[in-house]
mmCIF file of C-alpha atoms in Angstrom:
data_model
loop_
_atom_site.group_PDB
_atom_site.id
_atom_site.type_symbol
_atom_site.label_atom_id
_atom_site.label_comp_id
_atom_site.label_asym_id
_atom_site.label_seq_id
_atom_site.Cartn_x
_atom_site.Cartn_y
_atom_site.Cartn_z
ATOM 1 C CA MET A 800 13.343 -6.461 2.482
ATOM 2 C CA GLY A 801 16.593 -5.650 3.919
ATOM 3 C CA ASP A 802 17.229 -3.201 6.559
ATOM 4 C CA VAL A 803 18.839 -1.255 4.086
ATOM 5 C CA PHE A 804 15.487 0.004 2.755
ATOM 6 C CA THR A 805 12.871 1.106 5.400
ATOM 7 C CA VAL A 806 9.812 0.691 3.970
ATOM 8 C CA ALA A 807 6.231 2.891 5.360
ATOM 9 C CA SER A 808 3.045 0.412 5.628
ATOM 10 C CA GLY A 809 -0.421 0.957 6.349
ATOM 11 C CA PHE A 810 -4.067 1.333 4.995
ATOM 12 C CA GLY A 811 -3.466 -1.631 2.611
ATOM 13 C CA LEU A 812 -0.303 -0.423 1.372
ATOM 14 C CA ARG A 813 3.302 -1.224 1.419
ATOM 15 C CA LEU A 814 5.499 1.813 0.208
ATOM 16 C CA VAL A 815 9.172 0.520 -0.799
ATOM 17 C CA PRO A 816 11.399 3.293 -1.654
ATOM 18 C CA ARG A 817 13.195 3.235 -5.049
ATOM 19 C CA ALA A 818 16.614 4.543 -4.259
ATOM 20 C CA ALA A 819 18.338 6.677 -1.137
ATOM 21 C CA PRO A 820 18.219 9.041 0.595
ATOM 22 C CA TYR A 821 14.481 9.004 1.133
ATOM 23 C CA ARG A 822 11.953 10.645 3.574
ATOM 24 C CA PHE A 823 8.648 9.616 4.817
ATOM 25 C CA THR A 824 6.544 12.453 6.529
ATOM 26 C CA LEU A 825 2.629 11.873 7.630
ATOM 27 C CA SER A 826 0.833 14.519 5.715
ATOM 28 C CA PRO A 827 -0.981 17.219 7.478
ATOM 29 C CA VAL A 828 -4.109 15.879 6.457
ATOM 30 C CA PRO A 829 -4.491 12.297 7.465
ATOM 31 C CA PRO A 830 -4.260 9.560 6.105
ATOM 32 C CA GLY A 831 -2.025 10.805 3.403
ATOM 33 C CA ILE A 832 1.757 10.301 3.584
ATOM 34 C CA ASP A 833 4.430 12.439 2.040
ATOM 35 C CA VAL A 834 7.352 11.082 0.278
ATOM 36 C CA GLU A 835 10.433 12.621 -0.792
ATOM 37 C CA ARG A 836 13.863 11.467 -2.688
ATOM 38 C CA ALA A 837 16.930 13.152 -3.022
ATOM 39 C CA THR A 838 18.627 13.320 -6.738
ATOM 40 C CA ALA A 839 21.796 15.350 -7.531
ATOM 41 C CA ASP A 840 20.053 18.835 -7.070
ATOM 42 C CA ARG A 841 16.615 18.601 -5.322
ATOM 43 C CA TRP A 842 14.163 16.225 -3.277
ATOM 44 C CA LEU A 843 11.379 14.906 -5.427
ATOM 45 C CA PHE A 844 8.214 14.574 -3.679
ATOM 46 C CA ALA A 845 4.738 12.863 -4.006
ATOM 47 C CA ARG A 846 1.886 12.674 -1.481
ATOM 48 C CA ILE A 847 0.048 9.175 -1.378
ATOM 49 C CA VAL A 848 -3.417 9.419 -0.477
ATOM 50 C CA PRO A 849 -5.077 6.033 0.605
ATOM 51 C CA GLU A 850 -8.680 5.633 -0.700
ATOM 52 C CA SER A 851 -11.124 2.680 -0.524
ATOM 53 C CA GLY A 852 -9.398 0.028 -2.582
ATOM 54 C CA GLY A 853 -6.498 2.104 -3.417
ATOM 55 C CA TYR A 854 -5.029 5.376 -3.627
ATOM 56 C CA ARG A 855 -4.272 8.439 -5.217
ATOM 57 C CA SER A 856 -0.867 10.535 -5.556
ATOM 58 C CA GLU A 857 -0.010 14.285 -6.011
ATOM 59 C CA LEU A 858 3.414 14.806 -7.356
ATOM 60 C CA ASP A 859 5.304 18.463 -7.433
ATOM 61 C CA GLU A 860 6.597 19.876 -10.667
ATOM 62 C CA HIS A 861 9.887 18.331 -10.482
ATOM 63 C CA THR A 862 8.573 14.595 -10.269
ATOM 64 C CA ALA A 863 7.879 13.035 -13.625
ATOM 65 C CA SER A 864 6.183 9.623 -11.883
ATOM 66 C CA LEU A 865 5.396 8.196 -8.412
ATOM 67 C CA ALA A 866 7.567 4.991 -9.507
ATOM 68 C CA ASP A 867 10.662 7.408 -9.431
ATOM 69 C CA LEU A 868 10.473 7.396 -5.599
ATOM 70 C CA VAL A 869 8.608 4.463 -4.354
ATOM 71 C CA ASP A 870 7.107 1.126 -5.523
ATOM 72 C CA VAL A 871 3.404 0.683 -3.969
ATOM 73 C CA GLN A 872 2.440 -2.820 -3.055
ATOM 74 C CA PRO A 873 -0.399 -4.476 -1.303
ATOM 75 C CA GLY A 874 0.395 -3.848 2.721
ATOM 76 C CA PRO A 875 -1.246 -4.726 5.935
ATOM 77 C CA ASP A 876 -5.012 -3.568 6.368
ATOM 78 C CA VAL A 877 -4.163 -1.535 9.617
ATOM 79 C CA ARG A 878 -5.591 2.279 10.212
ATOM 80 C CA GLN A 879 -2.251 3.658 10.690
ATOM 81 C CA TRP A 880 1.219 4.366 9.113
ATOM 82 C CA TRP A 881 4.230 2.171 10.304
ATOM 83 C CA ALA A 882 7.866 2.241 9.550
ATOM 84 C CA GLU A 883 9.428 -1.372 8.926
ATOM 85 C CA THR A 884 12.405 -2.826 8.638
ATOM 86 C CA SER A 885 13.393 -6.474 8.129
ATOM 87 C CA ARG A 886 13.820 -6.788 12.187
ATOM 88 C CA PHE A 887 11.350 -4.199 13.704
ATOM 89 C CA ARG A 888 8.779 -1.694 13.039
ATOM 90 C CA ILE A 889 7.375 1.450 14.827
ATOM 91 C CA PRO A 890 4.648 4.036 14.231
ATOM 92 C CA MET A 891 4.867 7.167 12.053
ATOM 93 C CA LEU A 892 4.332 10.283 14.235
ATOM 94 C CA PRO A 893 3.042 13.578 13.440
ATOM 95 C CA GLY A 894 5.102 16.159 12.904
ATOM 96 C CA TRP A 895 8.289 13.972 12.692
ATOM 97 C CA THR A 896 10.118 12.803 9.530
ATOM 98 C CA LEU A 897 11.702 9.532 8.760
ATOM 99 C CA GLN A 898 15.078 10.184 6.986
ATOM 100 C CA ALA A 899 17.243 6.882 5.851
ATOM 101 C CA SER A 900 20.499 7.310 4.117
ATOM 102 C CA GLY A 901 20.226 3.784 2.818
ATOM 103 C CA GLU A 902 24.075 3.061 3.321
ATOM 104 C CA PRO A 903 24.439 -0.899 3.699
ATOM 105 C CA SER A 904 27.172 0.163 6.886
ATOM 106 C CA ALA A 905 25.102 2.945 8.454
ATOM 107 C CA PRO A 906 25.160 1.912 11.955
ATOM 108 C CA ILE A 907 21.478 3.789 12.345
ATOM 109 C CA VAL A 908 19.130 2.366 9.907
ATOM 110 C CA PHE A 909 16.991 5.741 9.856
ATOM 111 C CA ASP A 910 16.923 8.970 11.683
ATOM 112 C CA LEU A 911 13.618 10.533 12.878
ATOM 113 C CA LEU A 912 13.673 14.120 12.536
ATOM 114 C CA GLY A 913 11.483 16.564 14.998
ATOM 115 C CA PRO A 914 10.835 20.227 15.354
ATOM 116 C CA GLN A 915 13.700 22.293 16.519
ATOM 117 C CA GLY A 916 16.580 19.879 15.917
ATOM 118 C CA MET A 917 14.555 16.926 18.031
ATOM 119 C CA LEU A 918 16.187 13.625 16.914
ATOM 120 C CA VAL A 919 15.043 9.982 17.791
ATOM 121 C CA TYR A 920 16.942 6.797 16.076
ATOM 122 C CA VAL A 921 16.654 2.891 16.941
ATOM 123 C CA GLN A 922 19.958 1.024 16.858
ATOM 124 C CA THR A 923 20.165 -3.039 16.730
ATOM 125 C CA PRO A 924 23.370 -3.661 18.567
ATOM 126 C CA ALA A 925 24.965 -7.284 18.369
ATOM 127 C CA SER A 926 24.347 -7.065 22.408
ATOM 128 C CA LEU A 927 22.474 -4.786 24.513
ATOM 129 C CA PRO A 928 25.105 -2.497 26.221
ATOM 130 C CA ASP A 929 25.287 -1.811 30.072
ATOM 131 C CA LEU A 930 23.654 1.656 31.049
ATOM 132 C CA ALA A 931 26.752 2.643 32.693
ATOM 133 C CA GLU A 932 28.900 2.270 29.514
ATOM 134 C CA MET A 933 26.564 4.697 27.298
ATOM 135 C CA ALA A 934 27.882 8.057 28.634
ATOM 136 C CA GLY A 935 30.281 8.910 25.734
ATOM 137 C CA PRO A 936 33.149 11.729 26.076
ATOM 138 C CA GLY A 937 32.363 14.831 27.303
ATOM 139 C CA GLN A 938 28.904 13.527 28.498
ATOM 140 C CA GLN A 939 27.937 13.046 32.190
ATOM 141 C CA VAL A 940 24.739 10.765 33.461
ATOM 142 C CA VAL A 941 21.979 12.664 35.147
ATOM 143 C CA ALA A 942 19.438 10.442 35.769
ATOM 144 C CA SER A 943 18.451 6.513 35.209
ATOM 145 C CA GLY A 944 15.541 4.486 35.717
ATOM 146 C CA ASP A 945 13.146 1.648 34.673
ATOM 147 C CA GLY A 946 10.010 2.013 32.219
ATOM 148 C CA PRO A 947 7.223 -0.608 31.677
ATOM 149 C CA ARG A 948 9.344 -2.444 29.285
ATOM 150 C CA SER A 949 12.893 -1.005 29.161
ATOM 151 C CA ARG A 950 15.633 0.850 31.194
ATOM 152 C CA TRP A 951 17.100 4.329 30.386
ATOM 153 C CA VAL A 952 19.787 6.480 31.174
ATOM 154 C CA GLU A 953 19.901 10.148 30.378
ATOM 155 C CA VAL A 954 23.202 11.905 29.997
ATOM 156 C CA ARG A 955 23.756 15.841 29.532
ATOM 157 C CA TYR A 956 26.564 17.354 27.475
ATOM 158 C CA VAL A 957 27.623 20.910 25.721
ATOM 159 C CA TYR A 958 27.449 21.176 21.928
ATOM 160 C CA GLY A 959 28.262 24.452 20.239
ATOM 161 C CA GLY A 960 28.179 26.438 23.720
ATOM 162 C CA GLU A 961 24.394 25.008 24.630
ATOM 163 C CA PRO A 962 23.447 22.423 26.759
ATOM 164 C CA TRP A 963 21.901 19.095 24.980
ATOM 165 C CA ALA A 964 20.660 15.744 26.342
ATOM 166 C CA GLN A 965 20.447 12.331 25.101
ATOM 167 C CA ARG A 966 18.303 9.837 26.644
ATOM 168 C CA HIS A 967 18.818 5.868 25.762
ATOM 169 C CA HIS A 968 15.927 3.594 26.273
ATOM 170 C CA VAL A 969 17.379 0.101 26.005
ATOM 171 C CA VAL A 970 14.614 -2.259 25.009
ATOM 172 C CA GLN A 971 14.193 -6.261 24.487
ATOM 173 C CA VAL A 972 11.293 -7.148 21.543
ATOM 174 C CA GLY A 973 11.437 -10.793 21.769
ATOM 175 C CA SER A 974 14.679 -11.874 21.101
ATOM 176 C CA LEU A 975 15.864 -8.644 19.617
ATOM 177 C CA GLY A 976 17.363 -6.003 21.470
ATOM 178 C CA LEU A 977 17.104 -2.608 20.877
ATOM 179 C CA VAL A 978 18.775 0.758 21.942
ATOM 180 C CA VAL A 979 16.186 4.164 21.126
ATOM 181 C CA THR A 980 17.970 7.174 21.724
ATOM 182 C CA ALA A 981 16.034 10.638 21.766
ATOM 183 C CA GLN A 982 18.511 13.684 21.323
ATOM 184 C CA SER A 983 17.403 17.717 21.784
ATOM 185 C CA HIS A 984 18.602 20.705 23.392
ATOM 186 C CA VAL A 985 17.594 20.595 26.824
ATOM 187 C CA THR A 986 14.971 23.264 26.657
ATOM 188 C CA ARG A 987 12.969 20.912 24.232
ATOM 189 C CA MET A 988 13.893 17.667 25.701
ATOM 190 C CA ALA A 989 10.526 17.151 27.113
ATOM 191 C CA ALA A 990 8.874 17.151 23.941
ATOM 192 C CA ALA A 991 11.403 14.625 22.696
ATOM 193 C CA LEU A 992 11.103 12.347 25.458
ATOM 194 C CA ARG A 993 7.259 12.101 24.448
ATOM 195 C CA ALA A 994 7.835 10.956 21.146
ATOM 196 C CA GLN A 995 10.601 8.481 21.933
ATOM 197 C CA GLU A 996 8.116 6.903 24.872
ATOM 198 C CA ALA A 997 5.542 6.622 22.143
ATOM 199 C CA LEU A 998 8.231 4.576 19.904
ATOM 200 C CA VAL A 999 9.149 2.224 22.898
ATOM 201 C CA GLU A 1000 5.586 1.634 23.779
ATOM 202 C CA ALA A 1001 4.560 0.577 20.206
ATOM 203 C CA LEU A 1002 7.949 -0.987 19.134
ATOM 204 C CA ALA A 1003 7.086 -4.635 17.623
ATOM 205 C CA PRO A 1004 9.000 -7.354 15.826
ATOM 206 C CA ALA A 1005 8.883 -6.899 11.973
ATOM 207 C CA GLY A 1006 5.522 -8.553 10.227
ATOM 208 C CA GLU A 1007 3.137 -7.971 13.133
ATOM 209 C CA ALA A 1008 -0.141 -6.525 12.475
#
């Protein structure tokens, strides 16, 4: 499993995307998970619902087969859905959608898309940056601090005439250094930070159950 494809795992299952771009979203009714894959003119859709000893699937009218979206394999017997790359894993969050382009050269493996334009993403740089160097052009550092397992810096900037914010958490998970970034309009930043902090707390090396 390479970083090009992020898989969803949990409830004894591992869902390996067949092709990109693709999305994973927790279903409104647990413990289901919704899977989508982009084609030339639409998104194919399937809902996978774990059941004792297996699963059942529900397809929309445009999707001929679950195999068009994912390969369903045996996975870890944990009572939660996780997004896994070859290097790290994070829990799937209610109300957030994991979207991946599958591009080998993409600097970010996937985006976590939240309500009202909120965004969280994870990067694995070759070396962890200095917090003081993380403000980009037109950005202003407004706060910084230390969390239970990370250091962080928050910047503000103007986008489309509106005030936006980013907070970068620098995290060491074993030998792996990661940067977890939350981005939102400032009026919704508190909700984006709650999601980000939940991910930072739960980040684990790949393969841990």
